[in-house]
CSV table of C-alpha atoms in Angstrom, one decimal:
chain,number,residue,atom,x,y,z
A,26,UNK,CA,-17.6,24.1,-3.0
A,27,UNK,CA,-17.9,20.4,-4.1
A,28,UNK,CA,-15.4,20.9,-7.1
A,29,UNK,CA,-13.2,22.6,-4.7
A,30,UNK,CA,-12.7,19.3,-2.5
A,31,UNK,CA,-12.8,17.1,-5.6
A,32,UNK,CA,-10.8,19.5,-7.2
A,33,UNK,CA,-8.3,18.4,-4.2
A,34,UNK,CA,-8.2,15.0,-4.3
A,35,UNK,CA,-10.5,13.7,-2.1
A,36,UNK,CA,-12.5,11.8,-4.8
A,37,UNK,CA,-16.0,12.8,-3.4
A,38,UNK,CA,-18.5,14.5,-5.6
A,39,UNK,CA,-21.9,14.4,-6.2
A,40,UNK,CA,-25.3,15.0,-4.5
A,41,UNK,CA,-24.8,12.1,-2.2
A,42,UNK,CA,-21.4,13.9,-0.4
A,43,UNK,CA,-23.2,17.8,-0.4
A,44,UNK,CA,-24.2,17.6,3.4
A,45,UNK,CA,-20.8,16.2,3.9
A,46,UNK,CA,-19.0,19.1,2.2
A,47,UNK,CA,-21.2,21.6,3.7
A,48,UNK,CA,-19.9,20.5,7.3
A,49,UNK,CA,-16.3,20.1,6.4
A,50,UNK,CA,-16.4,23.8,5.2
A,51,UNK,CA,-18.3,25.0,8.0
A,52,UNK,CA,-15.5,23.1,10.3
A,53,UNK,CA,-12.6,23.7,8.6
A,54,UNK,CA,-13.3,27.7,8.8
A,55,UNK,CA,-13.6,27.6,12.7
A,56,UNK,CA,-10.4,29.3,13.8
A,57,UNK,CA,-9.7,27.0,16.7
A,58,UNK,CA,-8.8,23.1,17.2
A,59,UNK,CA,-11.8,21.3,15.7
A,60,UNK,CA,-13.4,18.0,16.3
A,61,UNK,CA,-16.0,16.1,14.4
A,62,UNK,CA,-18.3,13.4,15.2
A,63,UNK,CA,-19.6,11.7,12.5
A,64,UNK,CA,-20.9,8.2,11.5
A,65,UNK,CA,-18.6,8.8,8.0
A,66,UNK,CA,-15.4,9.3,9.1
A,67,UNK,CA,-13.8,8.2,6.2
A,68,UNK,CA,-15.2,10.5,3.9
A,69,UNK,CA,-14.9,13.2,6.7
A,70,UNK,CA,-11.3,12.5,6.9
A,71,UNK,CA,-11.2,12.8,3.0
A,72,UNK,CA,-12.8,16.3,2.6
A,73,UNK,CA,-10.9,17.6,6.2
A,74,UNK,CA,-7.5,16.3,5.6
A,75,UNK,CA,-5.6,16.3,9.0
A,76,UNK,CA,-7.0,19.9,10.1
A,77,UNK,CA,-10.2,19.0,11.9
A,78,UNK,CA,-10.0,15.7,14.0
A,79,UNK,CA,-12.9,13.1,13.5
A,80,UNK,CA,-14.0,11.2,16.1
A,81,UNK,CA,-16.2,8.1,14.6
A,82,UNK,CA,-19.6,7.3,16.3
């Protein structure tokens, strides 16, 4: 799963981004409008393109 998003451009890889990845997958396979609070929303943006919004806390 990490290759995959690094694999797409989104420059993140490594142990550090594995929690990250693991929630963008998780959110980007909900079939419905999707929003996403997180304290990265950078990186989130990144690994979810523009198919989940991110909402920065």
């Amino acid at each position: 799963m990490l290759r995959v998003f690094h694999d797409m451009g989104a420059g993140l890889y490594g142990h550090e981004y594995a929690i990250d990845a693991t929630v963008a997958e998780v959110a980007l396979r909900r079939p419905k409008r999707v929003a996403l609070l997180t304290s990265d929303s950078d990186g989130m943006t990144k690994l979810c393109v523009s198919q989940v919004r991110t909402i920065p806390l």
